């Protein structure tokens, strides 16, 4: 009995609260409790969203945001994994890099925006650097801890089987710490997206972040909300894709 | 081909940290396994039997003395000396299929030989009774089957010396007997030198040519016993042989008593 309730549980139950909020919002809007200029009703937002999609105006900013995110995240993941493994497997590299990492890591990355403006100008280079800086540390730290936490038996197995250091890293250490690398990548995914939007707001000429701010300033509030919906959907899709990839990449997680 | 592996006056001291005193794990152990010999080392729990094997595998340096493999001192893990871990699940690669686990030691071979090696690895899997499980993942198999995968992988690495670190202590009693018989068959076929560390006296007698009995801390060699039971051995005939029972009595008594012949207090 309770088993059955569990099965329909999270998926459907999770829909209840957003629907309730939307209904209250719609009702409040229709009854004139809220200022329709500042807070359009959900149905108006959805209408704006459909118009956005129908006109094709959705494509360019979406491509801009996804592209920027892909480049930044795509750079941060190999850099973070590489440095994480290097620091975890080499005493020398750990000694060299640890202080630098610990100095840069705690800095709230938006604080670096003015610095980046000075050195890289207002544009793509700044935006990508910002995303990389934000996304690289969760991957790096998680990878480092993953490698350090590997069971010695695994590494000793590789040693006694005469596997070279390079091959041990590629075919034992990397796959064995993959669950932790992915955990870091999951955190980096969220942070990366936040920083993409922030970067577009501050330095973009296109993109979802740029649109949201631009529409707010030109008082096209319905369209602004429509873009926020697009952003929520984008976050959801990326997370879902990540879940699928993770399940395929580490099917043994929690089982060995 | 198999190799001679010896411990030459080996001592191991673990340095204490802070207020802890240094801990002498072994004191002056000299012991040798002849080529193709099956040597067992038995001792009470916590006497550091695994440390002995880890030193033999080149995974740990002795504090004094040396490990000698065919006349050469061991400093790094030597090729052909293969370690079978008690924690088989941690020793297998979860992201690889069974066949790819077995292929691991031979993967750096030239591409042209890949097909031949793969066929050979399939044969090793058949030899350990895992034909048909090539494409499963280790975590889809039972504990006993996982240790069989590790054994097949050891075979693929062409062992001259096989070090067995309580390899059957984590499986149930029936599986343990099956694995013991399997290891004996493989040993008789391949004639590698085998050193088994175990706390199971019967297992040692059943498998080994000679048994080294270790005493309590600091661990030293109490006695080396020739088993002398006929081969091939059989789980029933061998274990019911009066000589088997006599050996069991003798070794167990030795383990339970101190050097002066009295039963040691706990």
Short mmCIF file of C-alpha atoms in Angstrom, two decimals:
data_model
loop_
_atom_site.label_atom_id
_atom_site.label_comp_id
_atom_site.label_asym_id
_atom_site.label_seq_id
_atom_site.Cartn_x
_atom_site.Cartn_y
_atom_site.Cartn_z
CA UNK A 1 0.00 0.00 0.00
CA UNK A 2 2.64 2.46 1.05
CA UNK A 3 4.86 1.06 -1.70
CA UNK A 4 2.30 2.09 -4.29
CA UNK A 5 2.04 5.55 -2.84
CA UNK A 6 5.81 5.87 -2.97
CA UNK A 7 5.82 5.07 -6.64
CA UNK A 8 3.38 7.76 -7.69
CA UNK A 9 4.82 9.98 -4.97
CA UNK A 10 7.68 12.28 -5.89
CA UNK A 11 6.87 12.75 -9.59
CA UNK A 12 3.24 13.74 -9.30
CA UNK A 13 3.34 15.22 -5.82
CA UNK A 14 6.13 17.51 -6.96
CA UNK A 15 3.78 19.03 -9.53
CA UNK A 16 1.21 19.98 -6.91
CA UNK A 17 3.00 22.90 -5.30
CA UNK A 18 3.94 24.76 -8.52
CA UNK A 19 0.42 24.30 -9.85
CA UNK A 20 -1.07 25.68 -6.64
CA UNK A 21 1.26 28.69 -6.78
CA UNK A 22 0.39 29.31 -10.43
CA UNK A 23 -3.34 29.09 -9.70
CA UNK A 24 -3.10 31.58 -6.85
CA UNK A 25 -0.98 33.87 -9.02
CA UNK A 26 -3.45 33.65 -11.93
CA UNK A 27 -6.36 34.29 -9.59
CA UNK A 28 -4.64 37.24 -7.91
CA UNK A 29 -3.93 38.72 -11.31
CA UNK A 30 -7.48 38.29 -12.60
CA UNK A 31 -9.05 39.67 -9.43
CA UNK A 32 -6.87 42.75 -9.71
CA UNK A 33 -4.93 42.13 -6.49
CA UNK A 34 -1.65 42.73 -8.27
CA UNK A 35 -0.48 45.42 -10.61
CA UNK A 36 -0.84 43.82 -14.09
CA UNK A 37 1.97 45.98 -15.45
CA UNK A 38 4.52 44.75 -12.92
CA UNK A 39 3.21 41.21 -12.53
CA UNK A 40 1.44 39.77 -15.56
CA UNK A 41 -0.64 36.62 -15.02
CA UNK A 42 0.78 33.20 -15.87
CA UNK A 43 -1.55 32.93 -18.85
CA UNK A 44 -0.22 36.25 -20.21
CA UNK A 45 3.33 35.04 -19.70
CA UNK A 46 2.57 31.82 -21.51
CA UNK A 47 1.00 33.75 -24.37
CA UNK A 48 4.15 35.88 -24.58
CA UNK A 49 6.25 32.73 -24.52
CA UNK A 50 4.32 31.22 -27.43
CA UNK A 51 4.65 34.46 -29.38
CA UNK A 52 8.38 34.35 -28.71
CA UNK A 53 8.64 30.83 -30.04
CA UNK A 54 6.35 31.46 -33.01
CA UNK A 55 8.33 34.48 -34.17
CA UNK A 56 11.62 32.63 -33.93
CA UNK A 57 12.99 35.37 -31.70
CA UNK A 58 13.78 32.72 -29.12
CA UNK A 59 16.56 31.17 -31.21
CA UNK A 60 19.34 33.72 -31.15
CA UNK A 61 19.48 34.44 -27.36
CA UNK A 62 19.04 30.75 -26.56
CA UNK A 63 21.91 29.82 -28.88
CA UNK A 64 24.00 32.59 -27.34
CA UNK A 65 23.40 31.40 -23.78
CA UNK A 66 23.77 27.69 -24.51
CA UNK A 67 26.89 28.38 -26.60
CA UNK A 68 28.51 30.48 -23.90
CA UNK A 69 27.67 27.89 -21.27
CA UNK A 70 28.95 25.04 -23.44
CA UNK A 71 32.28 26.75 -24.06
CA UNK A 72 32.79 27.77 -20.42
CA UNK A 73 31.65 24.45 -18.96
CA UNK A 74 33.44 22.55 -21.70
CA UNK A 75 36.69 24.25 -20.67
CA UNK A 76 36.10 24.06 -16.92
CA UNK A 77 35.47 20.32 -16.77
CA UNK A 78 38.73 19.10 -18.36
CA UNK A 79 40.74 21.82 -16.59
CA UNK A 80 39.20 21.00 -13.20
CA UNK A 81 39.52 17.24 -13.69
CA UNK A 82 43.09 17.58 -14.92
CA UNK A 83 44.28 19.81 -12.09
CA UNK A 84 42.35 17.74 -9.54
CA UNK A 85 44.02 14.50 -10.68
CA UNK A 86 47.42 16.19 -10.94
CA UNK A 87 47.17 17.54 -7.39
CA UNK A 88 45.95 14.24 -6.02
CA UNK A 89 48.63 12.12 -7.66
CA UNK A 90 51.72 14.33 -7.46
CA UNK A 91 53.13 15.72 -4.24
CA UNK A 92 55.08 18.35 -6.19
CA UNK A 93 52.07 19.62 -8.11
CA UNK A 94 50.02 19.59 -4.93
CA UNK A 95 52.63 21.74 -3.19
CA UNK A 96 52.79 24.10 -6.16
CA UNK A 97 49.09 24.51 -6.83
CA UNK A 98 47.35 24.11 -3.49
CA UNK A 99 48.01 27.67 -2.21
CA UNK A 100 46.89 29.24 -5.49
CA UNK A 101 43.74 27.14 -5.59
CA UNK A 102 42.90 28.02 -2.00
CA UNK A 103 43.38 31.72 -2.67
CA UNK A 104 41.24 31.89 -5.80
CA UNK A 105 38.60 29.34 -4.85
CA UNK A 106 36.81 31.26 -2.07
CA UNK A 107 36.56 34.51 -4.05
CA UNK A 108 32.93 35.14 -5.04
CA UNK A 109 33.46 35.10 -8.77
CA UNK A 110 31.16 38.06 -9.60
CA UNK A 111 33.63 40.19 -7.62
CA UNK A 112 36.14 39.55 -10.38
CA UNK A 113 33.94 41.06 -13.07
CA UNK A 114 35.46 44.57 -12.86
CA UNK A 115 38.96 43.08 -12.97
CA UNK A 116 38.05 41.02 -16.03
CA UNK A 117 36.54 44.11 -17.67
CA UNK A 118 39.87 45.89 -17.22
CA UNK A 119 41.98 43.13 -18.67
CA UNK A 120 39.75 41.34 -21.12
CA UNK A 121 37.30 44.06 -22.09
CA UNK A 122 33.54 43.86 -22.14
CA UNK A 123 32.75 40.84 -24.27
CA UNK A 124 33.06 37.12 -24.86
CA UNK A 125 36.50 36.68 -23.31
CA UNK A 126 35.31 38.11 -20.01
CA UNK A 127 32.09 36.12 -20.03
CA UNK A 128 33.78 32.80 -20.80
CA UNK A 129 36.52 33.41 -18.22
CA UNK A 130 33.90 34.13 -15.60
CA UNK A 131 32.03 30.90 -16.30
CA UNK A 132 35.26 28.89 -16.31
CA UNK A 133 36.38 30.42 -13.01
CA UNK A 134 33.08 29.61 -11.40
CA UNK A 135 32.68 26.09 -12.77
CA UNK A 136 36.25 24.88 -12.47
CA UNK A 137 36.53 24.71 -8.68
CA UNK A 138 33.66 22.35 -7.85
CA UNK A 139 35.02 19.93 -10.47
CA UNK A 140 38.59 20.35 -9.24
CA UNK A 141 37.84 19.84 -5.54
CA UNK A 142 35.50 16.93 -6.11
CA UNK A 143 37.95 15.20 -8.46
CA UNK A 144 40.79 15.74 -6.00
CA UNK A 145 38.80 14.22 -3.15
CA UNK A 146 37.61 11.40 -5.38
CA UNK A 147 41.14 10.42 -6.36
CA UNK A 148 42.47 10.77 -2.82
CA UNK A 149 39.63 8.60 -1.57
CA UNK A 150 40.28 5.71 -3.95
CA UNK A 151 40.87 2.39 -2.26
CA UNK A 152 44.60 1.55 -2.12
CA UNK A 153 43.78 -1.99 -3.25
CA UNK A 154 42.73 -0.62 -6.63
CA UNK A 155 46.00 1.24 -7.16
CA UNK A 156 48.07 -1.65 -5.83
CA UNK A 157 46.30 -3.94 -8.27
CA UNK A 158 47.45 -1.71 -11.11
CA UNK A 159 50.99 -1.58 -9.69
CA UNK A 160 51.37 -5.32 -9.33
CA UNK A 161 49.99 -5.81 -12.84
CA UNK A 162 52.87 -3.68 -14.15
CA UNK A 163 50.74 -0.84 -15.42
CA UNK A 164 52.60 2.40 -16.18
CA UNK A 165 51.80 5.54 -14.22
CA UNK A 166 50.27 7.23 -17.24
CA UNK A 167 48.07 4.28 -18.03
CA UNK A 168 47.10 3.93 -14.38
CA UNK A 169 45.84 7.51 -14.44
CA UNK A 170 43.89 7.08 -17.67
CA UNK A 171 42.49 3.58 -17.23
CA UNK A 172 42.22 3.21 -13.45
CA UNK A 173 42.25 6.50 -11.56
CA UNK A 174 40.06 8.48 -13.94
CA UNK A 175 37.27 5.91 -14.35
CA UNK A 176 37.38 4.94 -10.67
CA UNK A 177 36.93 8.54 -9.54
CA UNK A 178 34.35 9.30 -12.23
CA UNK A 179 31.42 9.27 -9.78
CA UNK A 180 33.11 12.05 -7.79
CA UNK A 181 34.08 13.95 -10.94
CA UNK A 182 30.44 13.84 -11.98
CA UNK A 183 29.29 15.01 -8.54
CA UNK A 184 31.55 18.04 -8.99
CA UNK A 185 30.27 18.54 -12.53
CA UNK A 186 26.71 18.58 -11.24
CA UNK A 187 27.49 21.40 -8.82
CA UNK A 188 29.43 23.20 -11.55
CA UNK A 189 26.46 22.91 -13.89
CA UNK A 190 24.26 25.03 -11.64
CA UNK A 191 26.96 27.57 -10.78
CA UNK A 192 28.03 27.78 -14.43
CA UNK A 193 24.53 28.62 -15.57
CA UNK A 194 24.15 31.30 -12.92
CA UNK A 195 27.39 32.92 -14.04
CA UNK A 196 26.46 32.73 -17.74
CA UNK A 197 23.29 34.70 -17.03
CA UNK A 198 25.14 37.18 -14.85
CA UNK A 199 27.85 37.60 -17.49
CA UNK A 200 25.24 38.26 -20.17
CA UNK A 201 23.54 40.82 -17.99
CA UNK A 202 26.79 42.65 -17.36
CA UNK A 203 28.70 42.20 -20.58
CA UNK A 204 26.42 40.63 -23.17
CA UNK A 205 24.91 41.90 -26.36
CA UNK A 206 22.64 38.92 -26.68
CA UNK A 207 21.58 35.90 -24.63
CA UNK A 208 18.88 35.13 -22.11
CA UNK A 209 20.53 37.16 -19.34
CA UNK A 210 20.90 40.15 -21.65
CA UNK A 211 17.24 39.81 -22.78
CA UNK A 212 15.86 39.62 -19.25
CA UNK A 213 17.63 42.79 -18.16
CA UNK A 214 17.00 44.59 -21.45
CA UNK A 215 13.25 43.82 -21.35
CA UNK A 216 12.99 44.92 -17.75
CA UNK A 217 14.63 48.23 -18.63
CA UNK A 218 12.31 48.77 -21.60
CA UNK A 219 9.36 47.74 -19.43
CA UNK A 220 8.27 44.75 -21.50
CA UNK A 221 7.50 42.76 -18.38
CA UNK A 222 5.50 39.95 -19.98
CA UNK A 223 8.38 39.16 -22.34
CA UNK A 224 10.82 39.41 -19.46
CA UNK A 225 8.85 36.76 -17.56
CA UNK A 226 8.64 34.64 -20.70
CA UNK A 227 12.46 34.60 -20.84
CA UNK A 228 12.66 33.66 -17.19
CA UNK A 229 10.45 30.68 -18.02
CA UNK A 230 12.82 29.79 -20.86
CA UNK A 231 15.70 29.97 -18.40
CA UNK A 232 13.95 27.68 -15.92
CA UNK A 233 13.26 25.21 -18.72
CA UNK A 234 16.88 25.37 -19.87
CA UNK A 235 18.12 24.59 -16.36
CA UNK A 236 15.68 21.69 -16.14
CA UNK A 237 16.69 20.25 -19.50
CA UNK A 238 20.41 20.49 -18.72
CA UNK A 239 19.91 18.76 -15.36
CA UNK A 240 17.86 16.02 -16.97
CA UNK A 241 20.49 15.46 -19.65
CA UNK A 242 23.08 15.30 -16.91
CA UNK A 243 21.08 12.66 -15.02
CA UNK A 244 20.83 10.51 -18.14
CA UNK A 245 24.53 10.86 -18.90
CA UNK A 246 25.48 10.03 -15.32
CA UNK A 247 23.37 6.90 -15.24
CA UNK A 248 25.02 5.71 -18.44
CA UNK A 249 28.53 6.58 -17.33
CA UNK A 250 28.51 5.12 -13.83
CA UNK A 251 25.98 2.29 -13.77
CA UNK A 252 27.93 0.67 -10.92
CA UNK A 253 27.46 3.60 -8.55
CA UNK A 254 26.32 2.43 -5.14
CA UNK A 255 26.59 -1.20 -6.15
CA UNK A 256 30.22 -2.17 -5.79
CA UNK B 1 58.20 -21.16 -15.70
CA UNK B 2 58.17 -20.23 -12.08
CA UNK B 3 60.43 -18.37 -9.72
CA UNK B 4 61.96 -18.75 -6.32
CA UNK B 5 60.85 -16.17 -3.79
CA UNK B 6 62.55 -15.75 -0.46
CA UNK B 7 62.48 -13.58 2.64
CA UNK B 8 66.03 -12.98 3.78
CA UNK B 9 66.20 -11.94 7.47
CA UNK B 10 63.24 -9.64 7.01
CA UNK B 11 62.12 -7.31 9.78
CA UNK B 12 59.41 -4.71 9.56
CA UNK B 13 58.98 -1.90 12.04
CA UNK B 14 56.11 0.55 11.77
CA UNK B 15 57.18 3.85 13.22
CA UNK B 16 54.91 5.08 15.96
CA UNK B 17 53.29 8.48 15.64
CA UNK B 18 53.45 10.91 18.57
CA UNK B 19 53.23 9.04 21.84
CA UNK B 20 52.78 5.63 20.22
CA UNK B 21 55.80 3.40 20.45
CA UNK B 22 57.28 1.84 17.35
CA UNK B 23 55.52 -1.36 16.42
CA UNK B 24 57.64 -4.32 15.43
CA UNK B 25 55.54 -6.35 13.00
CA UNK B 26 58.19 -8.92 12.08
CA UNK B 27 61.49 -9.81 13.52
CA UNK B 28 64.12 -11.58 11.49
CA UNK B 29 62.07 -13.82 9.24
CA UNK B 30 63.87 -16.08 6.81
CA UNK B 31 61.70 -18.20 4.59
CA UNK B 32 61.80 -19.32 0.99
CA UNK B 33 59.33 -20.72 -1.50
CA UNK B 34 61.00 -22.97 -4.07
CA UNK B 35 59.97 -22.74 -7.74
CA UNK B 36 56.52 -24.27 -8.25
CA UNK B 37 56.13 -24.83 -4.54
CA UNK B 38 52.85 -24.12 -2.76
CA UNK B 39 53.82 -22.46 0.50
CA UNK B 40 51.27 -21.48 3.13
CA UNK B 41 51.82 -19.02 5.94
CA UNK B 42 49.51 -19.36 8.93
CA UNK B 43 49.41 -17.18 11.99
CA UNK B 44 47.02 -15.67 14.48
CA UNK B 45 44.84 -12.76 13.34
CA UNK B 46 46.67 -9.46 13.39
CA UNK B 47 50.15 -11.00 13.27
CA UNK B 48 50.79 -9.10 10.04
CA UNK B 49 50.62 -11.96 7.56
CA UNK B 50 49.39 -9.59 4.87
CA UNK B 51 52.35 -7.29 5.51
CA UNK B 52 54.61 -10.20 4.65
CA UNK B 53 52.87 -10.68 1.30
CA UNK B 54 52.79 -6.96 0.56
CA UNK B 55 56.55 -6.87 1.01
CA UNK B 56 56.90 -9.90 -1.27
CA UNK B 57 54.86 -8.07 -3.92
CA UNK B 58 57.12 -5.02 -3.72
CA UNK B 59 54.26 -2.89 -2.40
CA UNK B 60 56.07 -2.26 0.88
CA UNK B 61 59.75 -2.19 1.86
CA UNK B 62 61.09 -4.24 4.73
CA UNK B 63 62.83 -2.25 7.47
CA UNK B 64 65.73 -4.69 7.55
CA UNK B 65 66.65 -7.61 5.34
CA UNK B 66 65.37 -8.13 1.83
CA UNK B 67 62.98 -9.99 -0.40
CA UNK B 68 64.79 -12.00 -3.04
CA UNK B 69 63.22 -13.11 -6.30
CA UNK B 70 65.40 -15.55 -8.25
CA UNK B 71 68.51 -14.02 -6.71
CA UNK B 72 67.54 -10.38 -7.26
CA UNK B 73 66.33 -8.14 -4.45
CA UNK B 74 62.75 -6.88 -4.86
CA UNK B 75 62.34 -3.11 -4.70
CA UNK B 76 59.46 -2.41 -7.07
CA UNK B 77 56.55 -4.75 -7.85
CA UNK B 78 58.31 -7.30 -10.07
CA UNK B 79 56.66 -8.54 -13.26
CA UNK B 80 55.13 -11.97 -12.87
CA UNK B 81 54.49 -11.61 -9.15
CA UNK B 82 50.71 -11.34 -8.97
CA UNK B 83 48.71 -10.47 -5.88
CA UNK B 84 45.29 -11.93 -5.25
CA UNK B 85 43.57 -9.64 -2.77
CA UNK B 86 41.17 -10.62 -0.05
CA UNK B 87 39.03 -7.63 -1.04
CA UNK B 88 38.36 -8.89 -4.56
CA UNK B 89 35.50 -6.44 -5.10
CA UNK B 90 37.87 -3.50 -4.58
CA UNK B 91 40.48 -5.06 -6.80
CA UNK B 92 38.17 -5.43 -9.81
CA UNK B 93 37.37 -2.56 -12.16
CA UNK B 94 33.65 -1.86 -11.82
CA UNK B 95 33.49 0.08 -15.10
CA UNK B 96 34.84 -2.81 -17.13
CA UNK B 97 33.07 -5.96 -18.20
CA UNK B 98 34.35 -9.28 -16.91
CA UNK B 99 36.33 -9.99 -20.09
CA UNK B 100 37.83 -6.48 -20.09
CA UNK B 101 38.90 -6.96 -16.48
CA UNK B 102 40.73 -10.13 -17.47
CA UNK B 103 42.22 -8.37 -20.52
CA UNK B 104 43.61 -5.57 -18.35
CA UNK B 105 47.10 -7.02 -17.77
CA UNK B 106 47.69 -7.70 -21.48
CA UNK B 107 46.19 -4.56 -22.96
CA UNK B 108 49.47 -2.89 -23.76
CA UNK B 109 50.35 -5.77 -26.09
CA UNK B 110 50.62 -4.95 -29.81
CA UNK B 111 47.31 -4.53 -31.60
CA UNK B 112 47.99 -7.48 -33.87
CA UNK B 113 47.94 -9.84 -30.90
CA UNK B 114 44.69 -8.48 -29.42
CA UNK B 115 42.45 -11.10 -31.01
CA UNK B 116 44.62 -13.97 -29.89
CA UNK B 117 44.91 -12.57 -26.35
CA UNK B 118 41.17 -12.05 -26.16
CA UNK B 119 40.57 -15.68 -27.08
CA UNK B 120 43.08 -16.68 -24.44
CA UNK B 121 41.32 -14.56 -21.79
CA UNK B 122 38.01 -16.16 -22.73
CA UNK B 123 39.68 -19.49 -22.14
CA UNK B 124 40.89 -18.35 -18.69
CA UNK B 125 37.33 -17.40 -17.86
CA UNK B 126 36.18 -20.86 -18.92
CA UNK B 127 38.91 -22.37 -16.74
CA UNK B 128 37.58 -20.55 -13.67
CA UNK B 129 34.03 -21.58 -14.54
CA UNK B 130 32.85 -18.24 -15.86
CA UNK B 131 32.29 -19.09 -19.52
CA UNK B 132 29.29 -17.08 -20.72
CA UNK B 133 29.79 -14.27 -18.19
CA UNK B 134 32.24 -12.30 -20.36
CA UNK B 135 29.99 -9.32 -20.92
CA UNK B 136 28.61 -8.98 -17.38
CA UNK B 137 29.95 -6.38 -14.99
CA UNK B 138 31.65 -7.42 -11.73
CA UNK B 139 28.90 -5.86 -9.62
CA UNK B 140 26.39 -8.11 -11.34
CA UNK B 141 28.17 -11.22 -9.97
CA UNK B 142 28.26 -12.93 -6.57
CA UNK B 143 31.31 -12.63 -4.31
CA UNK B 144 32.68 -16.03 -5.24
CA UNK B 145 32.29 -15.26 -8.94
CA UNK B 146 34.05 -11.91 -8.48
CA UNK B 147 37.03 -13.67 -6.92
CA UNK B 148 36.99 -16.05 -9.90
CA UNK B 149 37.27 -13.03 -12.20
CA UNK B 150 40.26 -11.85 -10.17
CA UNK B 151 41.81 -15.31 -10.50
CA UNK B 152 41.28 -15.32 -14.28
CA UNK B 153 42.90 -11.88 -14.44
CA UNK B 154 45.86 -13.20 -12.45
CA UNK B 155 46.20 -16.04 -14.97
CA UNK B 156 46.19 -13.53 -17.82
CA UNK B 157 49.09 -11.73 -16.18
CA UNK B 158 51.14 -14.93 -16.60
CA UNK B 159 52.04 -15.43 -12.93
CA UNK B 160 55.44 -16.82 -12.01
CA UNK B 161 54.59 -16.26 -8.37
CA UNK B 162 51.02 -15.97 -7.14
CA UNK B 163 50.52 -14.31 -3.77
CA UNK B 164 47.22 -15.24 -2.17
CA UNK B 165 46.19 -12.92 0.65
CA UNK B 166 43.37 -14.73 2.47
CA UNK B 167 41.60 -14.84 -0.88
CA UNK B 168 38.73 -17.05 0.28
CA UNK B 169 37.98 -15.58 3.67
CA UNK B 170 35.17 -13.33 2.45
CA UNK B 171 33.07 -16.03 0.78
CA UNK B 172 30.78 -18.69 2.23
CA UNK B 173 32.10 -22.12 3.24
CA UNK B 174 30.94 -24.05 0.17
CA UNK B 175 32.23 -21.41 -2.25
CA UNK B 176 35.50 -21.44 -0.34
CA UNK B 177 35.92 -25.18 -0.97
CA UNK B 178 35.14 -24.72 -4.67
CA UNK B 179 37.68 -21.90 -4.98
CA UNK B 180 40.33 -23.90 -3.12
CA UNK B 181 39.89 -26.80 -5.54
CA UNK B 182 39.98 -24.38 -8.47
CA UNK B 183 43.23 -22.77 -7.32
CA UNK B 184 44.80 -26.21 -6.83
CA UNK B 185 43.83 -27.29 -10.33
CA UNK B 186 45.22 -24.12 -11.85
CA UNK B 187 48.39 -24.40 -9.82
CA UNK B 188 48.90 -28.01 -10.93
CA UNK B 189 48.38 -26.96 -14.55
CA UNK B 190 50.48 -23.78 -14.57
CA UNK B 191 53.09 -24.67 -11.95
CA UNK B 192 53.57 -21.14 -10.66
CA UNK B 193 55.05 -20.61 -7.22
CA UNK B 194 52.24 -19.95 -4.75
CA UNK B 195 52.40 -18.26 -1.37
CA UNK B 196 49.15 -18.35 0.56
CA UNK B 197 48.54 -16.36 3.70
CA UNK B 198 45.61 -17.57 5.78
CA UNK B 199 44.35 -17.99 9.32
CA UNK B 200 42.50 -21.13 8.28
CA UNK B 201 44.75 -24.04 9.30
CA UNK B 202 42.75 -26.62 7.32
CA UNK B 203 42.92 -24.52 4.19
CA UNK B 204 46.69 -24.29 4.56
CA UNK B 205 47.08 -28.08 4.98
CA UNK B 206 44.71 -28.82 2.13
CA UNK B 207 46.55 -26.60 -0.35
CA UNK B 208 50.19 -26.39 0.62
CA UNK B 209 53.40 -28.37 0.27
CA UNK B 210 54.87 -26.65 3.30
CA UNK B 211 53.38 -24.50 6.02
CA UNK B 212 55.18 -21.72 7.85
CA UNK B 213 53.68 -21.16 11.29
CA UNK B 214 54.07 -17.66 12.69
CA UNK B 215 54.04 -16.79 16.38
CA UNK B 216 52.61 -13.84 18.23
CA UNK B 217 54.06 -10.31 18.25
CA UNK B 218 56.65 -9.42 17.39
CA UNK B 219 55.96 -12.02 14.80
CA UNK B 220 58.66 -14.55 14.20
CA UNK B 221 58.80 -17.88 12.46
CA UNK B 222 57.83 -20.68 14.85
CA UNK B 223 58.04 -23.69 12.64
CA UNK B 224 58.03 -24.81 9.02
CA UNK B 225 56.11 -28.02 8.43
CA UNK B 226 56.21 -30.41 5.48
CA UNK B 227 52.67 -31.41 4.67
CA UNK B 228 53.52 -34.51 2.66
CA UNK B 229 49.94 -35.40 1.79
CA UNK B 230 49.54 -37.02 -1.64
CA UNK B 231 48.43 -35.04 -4.67
CA UNK B 232 46.07 -34.50 -6.37
CA UNK B 233 44.24 -33.55 -3.22
CA UNK B 234 40.57 -34.05 -2.70
CA UNK B 235 38.20 -32.08 -0.50
CA UNK B 236 37.01 -35.31 1.16
CA UNK B 237 39.81 -37.87 0.95
CA UNK B 238 42.51 -35.38 1.91
CA UNK B 239 40.58 -33.80 4.74
CA UNK B 240 39.69 -37.22 6.17
CA UNK B 241 43.24 -38.53 5.96
CA UNK B 242 44.57 -39.24 9.51
CA UNK B 243 47.76 -37.34 8.63
CA UNK B 244 45.62 -34.29 7.83
CA UNK B 245 44.01 -34.44 11.25
CA UNK B 246 47.34 -34.93 12.96
CA UNK B 247 48.79 -31.90 11.19
CA UNK B 248 45.74 -29.84 12.09
CA UNK B 249 46.12 -30.85 15.72
CA UNK B 250 49.80 -30.02 15.75
CA UNK B 251 49.57 -26.65 13.99
CA UNK B 252 46.55 -25.51 15.97
CA UNK B 253 48.30 -26.41 19.20
CA UNK B 254 51.40 -24.52 18.10
CA UNK B 255 49.30 -21.45 17.30
CA UNK B 256 47.51 -21.61 20.64
CA UNK B 257 50.59 -22.06 22.80
CA UNK B 258 53.43 -19.68 23.53
CA UNK B 259 57.09 -20.44 22.88
CA UNK B 260 57.42 -22.19 26.25
CA UNK B 261 54.74 -24.68 25.40
CA UNK B 262 52.05 -23.23 27.65
CA UNK B 263 48.73 -22.02 26.32
CA UNK B 264 49.13 -18.27 25.91
CA UNK B 265 46.87 -16.02 27.91
CA UNK B 266 44.66 -13.76 25.82
#
